[in-house]
């Protein structure tokens, strides 16, 4: 079957690539930004009401949030890629099964994560490296936010399925609605009712449930497929394909969680042996990781908006359109990364001051963290975009390898080894070294892929 016959009137195979990128990436970026606001807003209100110990507590809780996002990406991106590839190949029946199995997988694992967290809360917090003076703040926050794990997963993962179904604007609306509710309730619960950590946690999960319910209602009445109960029953064939395609972004999140746990433990250990103490490095790293998450919202939003375009056209054998979309996305990612690099290097004190006051030692560490740990921000678009491209074209093994390069292969060993010689400064220098090497590896692999003959010879 020829590519044109497969695509029919589907706009993913016919509209100009530039117009498709605008349609899919802008809502995806906005959706990712509003997701990042959940953490940023909590950090702002907690930092300006509870203080440094509250900021440290949210950083301790971050690995659990990361684990939820890992599940959302496993079934969200995996399901979306499988859905669009099947659509591009004209296999409508498999497409709807991929969507239904993805929904069931997200809800099941979300409930399981909530139960595990509630049952083993304090042992988990100890394992994450919680200092004694931060424990009660972290326990209060996580005990409540874990109730929202199923909807945190579904609102994020379901957004990918909604986008794959051709409704990126509605996916964006779900995230915006949740973020707006979270922001309003944060102000009321934390500043108005003085509920502190508990107020920020309740505001978060109420916003997540609002976004998750919106996603459920949409997927029950999807645009391009009719979802039935039989499609929701897990089948090895469909779940296996979804999980294989979602393994790369999921493994990247799991790697981030592992690195975050090791990073927290290292910051606590080496911080206690420095002039900063235990809490200051934890609090600063937590804030800066969430600020950096705003930058990555642009990059991840770009790569996620790119996914349905690449998957459909690759399935339809329109390889030149695939290459064109990849190159334009890379250029946009470079411009965004250079802008973020400039802000992190020139305005670190102004950024950190938004999240409350602190001692001069607090600001000194935060400024060093920004300028050293994030030194190679201008390269950090390459690895996530490239990893997602390989996943989108049905090569999850390559995508998984690239997703693990920075976190597991490079950053984790450096976080362990460098502080042995440089103390807490070794943690800071681990960041740019890992970023630089991961960027080089990613460039080599994507240039090799897009340089193949099929990307030059196929029709648009």
GROMACS .gro file of C-alpha atoms in nm:
model
  460
    1UNK     CA    1   0.000   0.000   0.000
    2UNK     CA    2   0.137   0.340  -0.093
    3UNK     CA    3   0.186   0.615   0.161
    4UNK     CA    4  -0.081   0.843   0.013
    5UNK     CA    5  -0.341   0.569   0.024
    6UNK     CA    6  -0.268   0.502   0.386
    7UNK     CA    7  -0.293   0.862   0.498
    8UNK     CA    8  -0.615   0.946   0.316
    9UNK     CA    9  -0.748   1.278   0.437
   10UNK     CA   10  -0.576   1.261   0.776
   11UNK     CA   11  -0.416   1.605   0.829
   12UNK     CA   12  -0.109   1.445   0.990
   13UNK     CA   13  -0.014   1.314   0.647
   14UNK     CA   14  -0.126   1.608   0.433
   15UNK     CA   15  -0.093   1.944   0.610
   16UNK     CA   16   0.240   2.134   0.583
   17UNK     CA   17   0.480   2.021   0.855
   18UNK     CA   18   0.526   2.374   0.987
   19UNK     CA   19   0.152   2.414   1.038
   20UNK     CA   20   0.130   2.074   1.209
   21UNK     CA   21   0.415   2.162   1.445
   22UNK     CA   22   0.237   2.483   1.541
   23UNK     CA   23  -0.090   2.298   1.597
   24UNK     CA   24   0.056   2.020   1.812
   25UNK     CA   25   0.359   2.165   1.989
   26UNK     CA   26   0.212   2.492   2.117
   27UNK     CA   27  -0.072   2.325   2.311
   28UNK     CA   28   0.170   2.057   2.428
   29UNK     CA   29   0.415   2.316   2.559
   30UNK     CA   30   0.137   2.505   2.736
   31UNK     CA   31   0.011   2.180   2.886
   32UNK     CA   32   0.360   2.093   3.012
   33UNK     CA   33   0.409   2.443   3.153
   34UNK     CA   34   0.087   2.426   3.346
   35UNK     CA   35   0.189   2.084   3.480
   36UNK     CA   36   0.516   2.236   3.598
   37UNK     CA   37   0.314   2.509   3.769
   38UNK     CA   38   0.172   2.251   4.009
   39UNK     CA   39   0.515   2.214   4.166
   40UNK     CA   40   0.619   2.576   4.118
   41UNK     CA   41   0.307   2.715   4.282
   42UNK     CA   42   0.340   2.483   4.580
   43UNK     CA   43   0.706   2.580   4.610
   44UNK     CA   44   0.619   2.951   4.601
   45UNK     CA   45   0.348   2.938   4.868
   46UNK     CA   46   0.537   2.693   5.090
   47UNK     CA   47   0.859   2.892   5.060
   48UNK     CA   48   0.686   3.215   5.157
   49UNK     CA   49   0.488   3.062   5.446
   50UNK     CA   50   0.675   2.762   5.588
   51UNK     CA   51   1.027   2.854   5.474
   52UNK     CA   52   1.342   2.656   5.396
   53UNK     CA   53   1.229   2.336   5.571
   54UNK     CA   54   0.908   2.334   5.369
   55UNK     CA   55   1.103   2.377   5.047
   56UNK     CA   56   1.328   2.089   5.149
   57UNK     CA   57   1.019   1.873   5.219
   58UNK     CA   58   0.878   1.922   4.869
   59UNK     CA   59   1.215   1.825   4.725
   60UNK     CA   60   1.210   1.505   4.929
   61UNK     CA   61   0.862   1.428   4.792
   62UNK     CA   62   0.964   1.488   4.432
   63UNK     CA   63   1.077   1.127   4.355
   64UNK     CA   64   0.720   1.005   4.416
   65UNK     CA   65   0.584   1.263   4.173
   66UNK     CA   66   0.848   1.152   3.925
   67UNK     CA   67   0.738   0.789   3.961
   68UNK     CA   68   0.381   0.893   3.873
   69UNK     CA   69   0.501   1.078   3.564
   70UNK     CA   70   0.700   0.767   3.467
   71UNK     CA   71   0.379   0.561   3.465
   72UNK     CA   72   0.197   0.837   3.276
   73UNK     CA   73   0.464   0.837   3.007
   74UNK     CA   74   0.482   0.457   2.990
   75UNK     CA   75   0.115   0.429   2.895
   76UNK     CA   76   0.059   0.783   2.766
   77UNK     CA   77   0.343   0.824   2.517
   78UNK     CA   78   0.358   0.448   2.455
   79UNK     CA   79  -0.015   0.435   2.388
   80UNK     CA   80  -0.010   0.749   2.175
   81UNK     CA   81   0.282   0.624   1.962
   82UNK     CA   82   0.119   0.282   1.913
   83UNK     CA   83  -0.215   0.451   1.834
   84UNK     CA   84  -0.068   0.685   1.571
   85UNK     CA   85   0.154   0.421   1.412
   86UNK     CA   86  -0.150   0.190   1.379
   87UNK     CA   87  -0.356   0.477   1.237
   88UNK     CA   88  -0.085   0.558   0.982
   89UNK     CA   89  -0.085   0.192   0.876
   90UNK     CA   90  -0.467   0.188   0.851
   91UNK     CA   91  -0.515  -0.057   1.141
   92UNK     CA   92  -0.813   0.105   1.317
   93UNK     CA   93  -0.900  -0.194   1.538
   94UNK     CA   94  -0.554  -0.214   1.694
   95UNK     CA   95  -0.548   0.163   1.743
   96UNK     CA   96  -0.854   0.164   1.969
   97UNK     CA   97  -0.724  -0.136   2.167
   98UNK     CA   98  -0.397   0.050   2.229
   99UNK     CA   99  -0.592   0.345   2.370
  100UNK     CA  100  -0.818   0.131   2.593
  101UNK     CA  101  -0.534  -0.079   2.733
  102UNK     CA  102  -0.334   0.236   2.807
  103UNK     CA  103  -0.620   0.385   3.008
  104UNK     CA  104  -0.660   0.070   3.219
  105UNK     CA  105  -0.286   0.045   3.281
  106UNK     CA  106  -0.263   0.404   3.405
  107UNK     CA  107  -0.553   0.375   3.647
  108UNK     CA  108  -0.441   0.040   3.788
  109UNK     CA  109  -0.083   0.150   3.857
  110UNK     CA  110  -0.199   0.485   3.997
  111UNK     CA  111  -0.413   0.313   4.259
  112UNK     CA  112  -0.128   0.073   4.337
  113UNK     CA  113   0.118   0.361   4.393
  114UNK     CA  114  -0.126   0.532   4.629
  115UNK     CA  115  -0.164   0.217   4.839
  116UNK     CA  116   0.212   0.154   4.858
  117UNK     CA  117   0.282   0.515   4.960
  118UNK     CA  118   0.013   0.519   5.228
  119UNK     CA  119   0.131   0.188   5.376
  120UNK     CA  120   0.505   0.261   5.371
  121UNK     CA  121   0.514   0.639   5.398
  122UNK     CA  122   0.781   0.695   5.662
  123UNK     CA  123   1.018   0.418   5.544
  124UNK     CA  124   0.998   0.569   5.195
  125UNK     CA  125   1.078   0.917   5.324
  126UNK     CA  126   1.374   0.785   5.521
  127UNK     CA  127   1.495   0.604   5.208
  128UNK     CA  128   1.466   0.930   5.011
  129UNK     CA  129   1.710   1.096   5.252
  130UNK     CA  130   1.477   1.304   5.471
  131UNK     CA  131   1.660   1.490   5.752
  132UNK     CA  132   1.500   1.472   6.096
  133UNK     CA  133   1.387   1.835   6.103
  134UNK     CA  134   1.216   1.796   5.764
  135UNK     CA  135   1.037   1.463   5.830
  136UNK     CA  136   0.705   1.594   5.965
  137UNK     CA  137   0.670   1.849   5.684
  138UNK     CA  138   0.740   1.583   5.422
  139UNK     CA  139   0.507   1.326   5.583
  140UNK     CA  140   0.218   1.574   5.597
  141UNK     CA  141   0.266   1.674   5.234
  142UNK     CA  142   0.311   1.325   5.087
  143UNK     CA  143   0.034   1.157   5.290
  144UNK     CA  144  -0.217   1.391   5.123
  145UNK     CA  145  -0.069   1.425   4.773
  146UNK     CA  146  -0.048   1.046   4.732
  147UNK     CA  147  -0.430   1.040   4.727
  148UNK     CA  148  -0.405   1.222   4.395
  149UNK     CA  149  -0.159   0.983   4.229
  150UNK     CA  150  -0.420   0.809   4.007
  151UNK     CA  151  -0.541   1.141   3.868
  152UNK     CA  152  -0.189   1.285   3.842
  153UNK     CA  153  -0.103   0.988   3.622
  154UNK     CA  154  -0.425   0.996   3.423
  155UNK     CA  155  -0.430   1.371   3.363
  156UNK     CA  156  -0.073   1.355   3.227
  157UNK     CA  157  -0.089   1.024   3.041
  158UNK     CA  158  -0.442   1.079   2.915
  159UNK     CA  159  -0.328   1.409   2.766
  160UNK     CA  160  -0.097   1.220   2.530
  161UNK     CA  161  -0.384   1.001   2.415
  162UNK     CA  162  -0.605   1.305   2.364
  163UNK     CA  163  -0.331   1.470   2.159
  164UNK     CA  164  -0.286   1.153   1.953
  165UNK     CA  165  -0.661   1.158   1.885
  166UNK     CA  166  -0.616   1.500   1.722
  167UNK     CA  167  -0.724   1.730   2.006
  168UNK     CA  168  -0.411   1.899   2.143
  169UNK     CA  169  -0.613   2.203   2.251
  170UNK     CA  170  -0.833   1.996   2.483
  171UNK     CA  171  -0.527   1.828   2.633
  172UNK     CA  172  -0.393   2.175   2.705
  173UNK     CA  173  -0.726   2.280   2.856
  174UNK     CA  174  -0.721   1.989   3.101
  175UNK     CA  175  -0.380   2.095   3.232
  176UNK     CA  176  -0.468   2.464   3.247
  177UNK     CA  177  -0.787   2.393   3.440
  178UNK     CA  178  -0.602   2.185   3.698
  179UNK     CA  179  -0.324   2.442   3.736
  180UNK     CA  180  -0.564   2.735   3.779
  181UNK     CA  181  -0.762   2.548   4.045
  182UNK     CA  182  -0.439   2.455   4.222
  183UNK     CA  183  -0.314   2.815   4.221
  184UNK     CA  184  -0.638   2.963   4.354
  185UNK     CA  185  -0.674   2.701   4.627
  186UNK     CA  186  -0.305   2.729   4.721
  187UNK     CA  187  -0.352   3.100   4.795
  188UNK     CA  188  -0.669   3.032   4.994
  189UNK     CA  189  -0.554   2.725   5.186
  190UNK     CA  190  -0.195   2.836   5.262
  191UNK     CA  191  -0.223   3.214   5.306
  192UNK     CA  192  -0.594   3.248   5.384
  193UNK     CA  193  -0.662   2.946   5.608
  194UNK     CA  194  -0.297   2.902   5.720
  195UNK     CA  195  -0.298   2.527   5.655
  196UNK     CA  196   0.072   2.525   5.559
  197UNK     CA  197   0.200   2.204   5.397
  198UNK     CA  198  -0.141   2.037   5.420
  199UNK     CA  199  -0.307   2.329   5.240
  200UNK     CA  200  -0.063   2.312   4.949
  201UNK     CA  201  -0.113   1.936   4.926
  202UNK     CA  202  -0.494   1.955   4.920
  203UNK     CA  203  -0.485   2.228   4.655
  204UNK     CA  204  -0.263   2.009   4.440
  205UNK     CA  205  -0.481   1.698   4.443
  206UNK     CA  206  -0.806   1.888   4.387
  207UNK     CA  207  -0.654   2.039   4.072
  208UNK     CA  208  -0.531   1.697   3.961
  209UNK     CA  209  -0.875   1.539   4.003
  210UNK     CA  210  -1.036   1.817   3.801
  211UNK     CA  211  -0.790   1.766   3.514
  212UNK     CA  212  -0.816   1.387   3.532
  213UNK     CA  213  -1.196   1.385   3.519
  214UNK     CA  214  -1.190   1.612   3.213
  215UNK     CA  215  -0.952   1.370   3.039
  216UNK     CA  216  -1.179   1.076   3.126
  217UNK     CA  217  -1.486   1.247   2.982
  218UNK     CA  218  -1.303   1.325   2.657
  219UNK     CA  219  -1.162   0.977   2.605
  220UNK     CA  220  -1.505   0.824   2.663
  221UNK     CA  221  -1.615   1.019   2.353
  222UNK     CA  222  -1.293   1.027   2.146
  223UNK     CA  223  -1.294   1.195   1.805
  224UNK     CA  224  -1.144   0.933   1.578
  225UNK     CA  225  -1.232   0.603   1.752
  226UNK     CA  226  -1.520   0.462   1.955
  227UNK     CA  227  -1.394   0.324   2.284
  228UNK     CA  228  -1.584   0.023   2.422
  229UNK     CA  229  -1.549  -0.175   2.744
  230UNK     CA  230  -1.384  -0.465   2.558
  231UNK     CA  231  -1.104  -0.233   2.449
  232UNK     CA  232  -1.023  -0.164   2.817
  233UNK     CA  233  -0.950  -0.530   2.897
  234UNK     CA  234  -0.574  -0.577   2.920
  235UNK     CA  235  -0.431  -0.802   2.650
  236UNK     CA  236  -0.066  -0.900   2.631
  237UNK     CA  237  -0.037  -0.812   2.262
  238UNK     CA  238  -0.149  -0.454   2.308
  239UNK     CA  239   0.001  -0.387   2.650
  240UNK     CA  240   0.336  -0.524   2.535
  241UNK     CA  241   0.346  -0.294   2.232
  242UNK     CA  242   0.241   0.009   2.437
  243UNK     CA  243   0.495  -0.057   2.710
  244UNK     CA  244   0.776  -0.118   2.462
  245UNK     CA  245   0.712   0.219   2.297
  246UNK     CA  246   0.668   0.396   2.629
  247UNK     CA  247   0.972   0.235   2.789
  248UNK     CA  248   1.215   0.509   2.682
  249UNK     CA  249   1.037   0.810   2.836
  250UNK     CA  250   0.933   0.598   3.135
  251UNK     CA  251   1.288   0.477   3.198
  252UNK     CA  252   1.410   0.835   3.173
  253UNK     CA  253   1.170   0.935   3.452
  254UNK     CA  254   1.270   0.634   3.663
  255UNK     CA  255   1.632   0.728   3.607
  256UNK     CA  256   1.549   1.082   3.719
  257UNK     CA  257   1.387   0.941   4.032
  258UNK     CA  258   1.692   0.727   4.113
  259UNK     CA  259   1.923   1.021   4.053
  260UNK     CA  260   1.699   1.246   4.266
  261UNK     CA  261   1.715   1.003   4.558
  262UNK     CA  262   2.094   0.970   4.532
  263UNK     CA  263   2.125   1.346   4.484
  264UNK     CA  264   1.917   1.419   4.794
  265UNK     CA  265   2.122   1.177   5.003
  266UNK     CA  266   2.447   1.325   4.870
  267UNK     CA  267   2.334   1.683   4.929
  268UNK     CA  268   2.236   1.594   5.285
  269UNK     CA  269   2.557   1.405   5.356
  270UNK     CA  270   2.805   1.650   5.204
  271UNK     CA  271   2.597   1.951   5.306
  272UNK     CA  272   2.630   1.848   5.670
  273UNK     CA  273   3.008   1.845   5.620
  274UNK     CA  274   3.013   2.193   5.467
  275UNK     CA  275   2.925   2.542   5.586
  276UNK     CA  276   2.577   2.507   5.434
  277UNK     CA  277   2.434   2.235   5.661
  278UNK     CA  278   2.179   1.969   5.562
  279UNK     CA  279   1.871   2.177   5.479
  280UNK     CA  280   2.015   2.454   5.257
  281UNK     CA  281   2.143   2.230   4.972
  282UNK     CA  282   1.818   2.029   4.976
  283UNK     CA  283   1.601   2.341   4.966
  284UNK     CA  284   1.805   2.509   4.690
  285UNK     CA  285   1.823   2.195   4.477
  286UNK     CA  286   1.448   2.148   4.510
  287UNK     CA  287   1.369   2.499   4.393
  288UNK     CA  288   1.620   2.495   4.108
  289UNK     CA  289   1.505   2.154   3.982
  290UNK     CA  290   1.151   2.292   3.957
  291UNK     CA  291   1.272   2.608   3.781
  292UNK     CA  292   1.465   2.385   3.541
  293UNK     CA  293   1.145   2.187   3.496
  294UNK     CA  294   0.986   2.499   3.348
  295UNK     CA  295   1.259   2.508   3.083
  296UNK     CA  296   1.215   2.136   3.020
  297UNK     CA  297   0.841   2.192   2.983
  298UNK     CA  298   0.921   2.372   2.658
  299UNK     CA  299   1.155   2.097   2.542
  300UNK     CA  300   0.936   1.804   2.643
  301UNK     CA  301   0.632   1.984   2.503
  302UNK     CA  302   0.812   2.020   2.172
  303UNK     CA  303   0.909   1.653   2.160
  304UNK     CA  304   0.562   1.537   2.264
  305UNK     CA  305   0.394   1.760   2.006
  306UNK     CA  306   0.633   1.615   1.748
  307UNK     CA  307   0.539   1.254   1.834
  308UNK     CA  308   0.205   1.214   1.649
  309UNK     CA  309   0.347   1.386   1.339
  310UNK     CA  310   0.651   1.159   1.329
  311UNK     CA  311   0.463   0.838   1.419
  312UNK     CA  312   0.188   0.881   1.162
  313UNK     CA  313   0.416   0.982   0.874
  314UNK     CA  314   0.672   0.712   0.955
  315UNK     CA  315   0.392   0.455   0.956
  316UNK     CA  316   0.274   0.598   0.622
  317UNK     CA  317   0.633   0.583   0.483
  318UNK     CA  318   0.652   0.961   0.433
  319UNK     CA  319   1.007   0.982   0.561
  320UNK     CA  320   1.095   1.325   0.421
  321UNK     CA  321   0.813   1.475   0.627
  322UNK     CA  322   0.954   1.296   0.932
  323UNK     CA  323   1.298   1.448   0.875
  324UNK     CA  324   1.158   1.793   0.810
  325UNK     CA  325   0.959   1.788   1.135
  326UNK     CA  326   1.261   1.665   1.335
  327UNK     CA  327   1.497   1.933   1.205
  328UNK     CA  328   1.254   2.217   1.264
  329UNK     CA  329   1.186   2.096   1.616
  330UNK     CA  330   1.560   2.079   1.687
  331UNK     CA  331   1.607   2.440   1.574
  332UNK     CA  332   1.327   2.563   1.800
  333UNK     CA  333   1.470   2.359   2.089
  334UNK     CA  334   1.812   2.517   2.041
  335UNK     CA  335   1.671   2.872   2.054
  336UNK     CA  336   1.473   2.797   2.371
  337UNK     CA  337   1.776   2.635   2.535
  338UNK     CA  338   2.003   2.930   2.463
  339UNK     CA  339   1.745   3.164   2.618
  340UNK     CA  340   1.718   2.950   2.933
  341UNK     CA  341   2.098   2.929   2.958
  342UNK     CA  342   2.121   3.310   2.955
  343UNK     CA  343   1.862   3.346   3.232
  344UNK     CA  344   2.021   3.082   3.455
  345UNK     CA  345   2.364   3.242   3.422
  346UNK     CA  346   2.260   3.607   3.451
  347UNK     CA  347   1.964   3.605   3.691
  348UNK     CA  348   2.010   3.324   3.946
  349UNK     CA  349   1.966   3.536   4.260
  350UNK     CA  350   1.655   3.706   4.125
  351UNK     CA  351   1.498   3.371   4.038
  352UNK     CA  352   1.572   3.207   4.374
  353UNK     CA  353   1.443   3.514   4.562
  354UNK     CA  354   1.094   3.451   4.421
  355UNK     CA  355   1.063   3.151   4.652
  356UNK     CA  356   1.121   3.322   4.985
  357UNK     CA  357   1.405   3.470   5.188
  358UNK     CA  358   1.709   3.289   5.319
  359UNK     CA  359   2.052   3.338   5.466
  360UNK     CA  360   2.347   3.459   5.265
  361UNK     CA  361   2.478   3.100   5.264
  362UNK     CA  362   2.147   2.990   5.115
  363UNK     CA  363   2.174   3.236   4.827
  364UNK     CA  364   2.543   3.164   4.774
  365UNK     CA  365   2.479   2.792   4.725
  366UNK     CA  366   2.176   2.855   4.505
  367UNK     CA  367   2.371   3.086   4.272
  368UNK     CA  368   2.655   2.834   4.241
  369UNK     CA  369   2.406   2.555   4.171
  370UNK     CA  370   2.241   2.754   3.893
  371UNK     CA  371   2.564   2.860   3.724
  372UNK     CA  372   2.759   2.535   3.752
  373UNK     CA  373   2.507   2.250   3.756
  374UNK     CA  374   2.307   2.402   3.467
  375UNK     CA  375   2.606   2.527   3.269
  376UNK     CA  376   2.526   2.320   2.958
  377UNK     CA  377   2.156   2.404   2.946
  378UNK     CA  378   2.201   2.518   2.584
  379UNK     CA  379   2.261   2.150   2.489
  380UNK     CA  380   1.986   1.994   2.697
  381UNK     CA  381   1.723   1.990   2.423
  382UNK     CA  382   1.909   1.727   2.219
  383UNK     CA  383   1.871   1.416   2.435
  384UNK     CA  384   1.496   1.430   2.516
  385UNK     CA  385   1.396   1.527   2.161
  386UNK     CA  386   1.616   1.260   2.004
  387UNK     CA  387   1.498   0.991   2.246
  388UNK     CA  388   1.135   1.070   2.169
  389UNK     CA  389   1.200   1.061   1.793
  390UNK     CA  390   1.331   0.705   1.813
  391UNK     CA  391   1.031   0.604   2.024
  392UNK     CA  392   0.793   0.771   1.776
  393UNK     CA  393   0.933   0.575   1.480
  394UNK     CA  394   0.891   0.244   1.661
  395UNK     CA  395   1.250   0.192   1.779
  396UNK     CA  396   1.207   0.186   2.158
  397UNK     CA  397   1.543   0.024   2.223
  398UNK     CA  398   1.732   0.322   2.081
  399UNK     CA  399   1.495   0.559   2.257
  400UNK     CA  400   1.552   0.386   2.589
  401UNK     CA  401   1.929   0.391   2.549
  402UNK     CA  402   1.928   0.764   2.483
  403UNK     CA  403   1.687   0.831   2.768
  404UNK     CA  404   1.931   0.664   3.008
  405UNK     CA  405   2.253   0.823   2.884
  406UNK     CA  406   2.246   1.141   3.092
  407UNK     CA  407   2.082   1.014   3.411
  408UNK     CA  408   2.217   0.663   3.463
  409UNK     CA  409   2.527   0.623   3.247
  410UNK     CA  410   2.683   0.962   3.320
  411UNK     CA  411   2.518   1.170   3.595
  412UNK     CA  412   2.465   0.902   3.860
  413UNK     CA  413   2.827   0.777   3.868
  414UNK     CA  414   2.956   1.136   3.867
  415UNK     CA  415   2.734   1.233   4.162
  416UNK     CA  416   2.882   0.942   4.357
  417UNK     CA  417   3.247   0.980   4.254
  418UNK     CA  418   3.322   1.354   4.219
  419UNK     CA  419   3.218   1.454   4.575
  420UNK     CA  420   3.475   1.208   4.710
  421UNK     CA  421   3.741   1.449   4.578
  422UNK     CA  422   3.560   1.785   4.563
  423UNK     CA  423   3.306   1.764   4.844
  424UNK     CA  424   2.967   1.917   4.776
  425UNK     CA  425   3.111   2.109   4.478
  426UNK     CA  426   3.160   1.773   4.305
  427UNK     CA  427   2.780   1.736   4.287
  428UNK     CA  428   2.758   2.069   4.106
  429UNK     CA  429   3.020   1.977   3.846
  430UNK     CA  430   2.856   1.640   3.777
  431UNK     CA  431   2.568   1.818   3.599
  432UNK     CA  432   2.747   1.989   3.310
  433UNK     CA  433   2.977   1.694   3.243
  434UNK     CA  434   2.680   1.458   3.211
  435UNK     CA  435   2.488   1.707   2.996
  436UNK     CA  436   2.777   1.759   2.758
  437UNK     CA  437   2.853   1.391   2.698
  438UNK     CA  438   2.483   1.297   2.664
  439UNK     CA  439   2.432   1.576   2.411
  440UNK     CA  440   2.722   1.457   2.195
  441UNK     CA  441   2.601   1.094   2.196
  442UNK     CA  442   2.248   1.202   2.100
  443UNK     CA  443   2.368   1.419   1.811
  444UNK     CA  444   2.575   1.133   1.668
  445UNK     CA  445   2.281   0.890   1.680
  446UNK     CA  446   2.016   1.118   1.530
  447UNK     CA  447   2.248   1.236   1.251
  448UNK     CA  448   2.315   0.873   1.163
  449UNK     CA  449   1.940   0.794   1.157
  450UNK     CA  450   1.827   1.095   0.952
  451UNK     CA  451   2.117   1.051   0.712
  452UNK     CA  452   1.973   0.727   0.573
  453UNK     CA  453   1.870   0.715   0.208
  454UNK     CA  454   1.498   0.671   0.277
  455UNK     CA  455   1.477   1.018   0.434
  456UNK     CA  456   1.607   1.170   0.110
  457UNK     CA  457   1.426   0.961  -0.148
  458UNK     CA  458   1.069   0.926  -0.016
  459UNK     CA  459   0.786   1.151  -0.130
  460UNK     CA  460   0.635   1.422   0.091
   0.00000   0.00000   0.00000
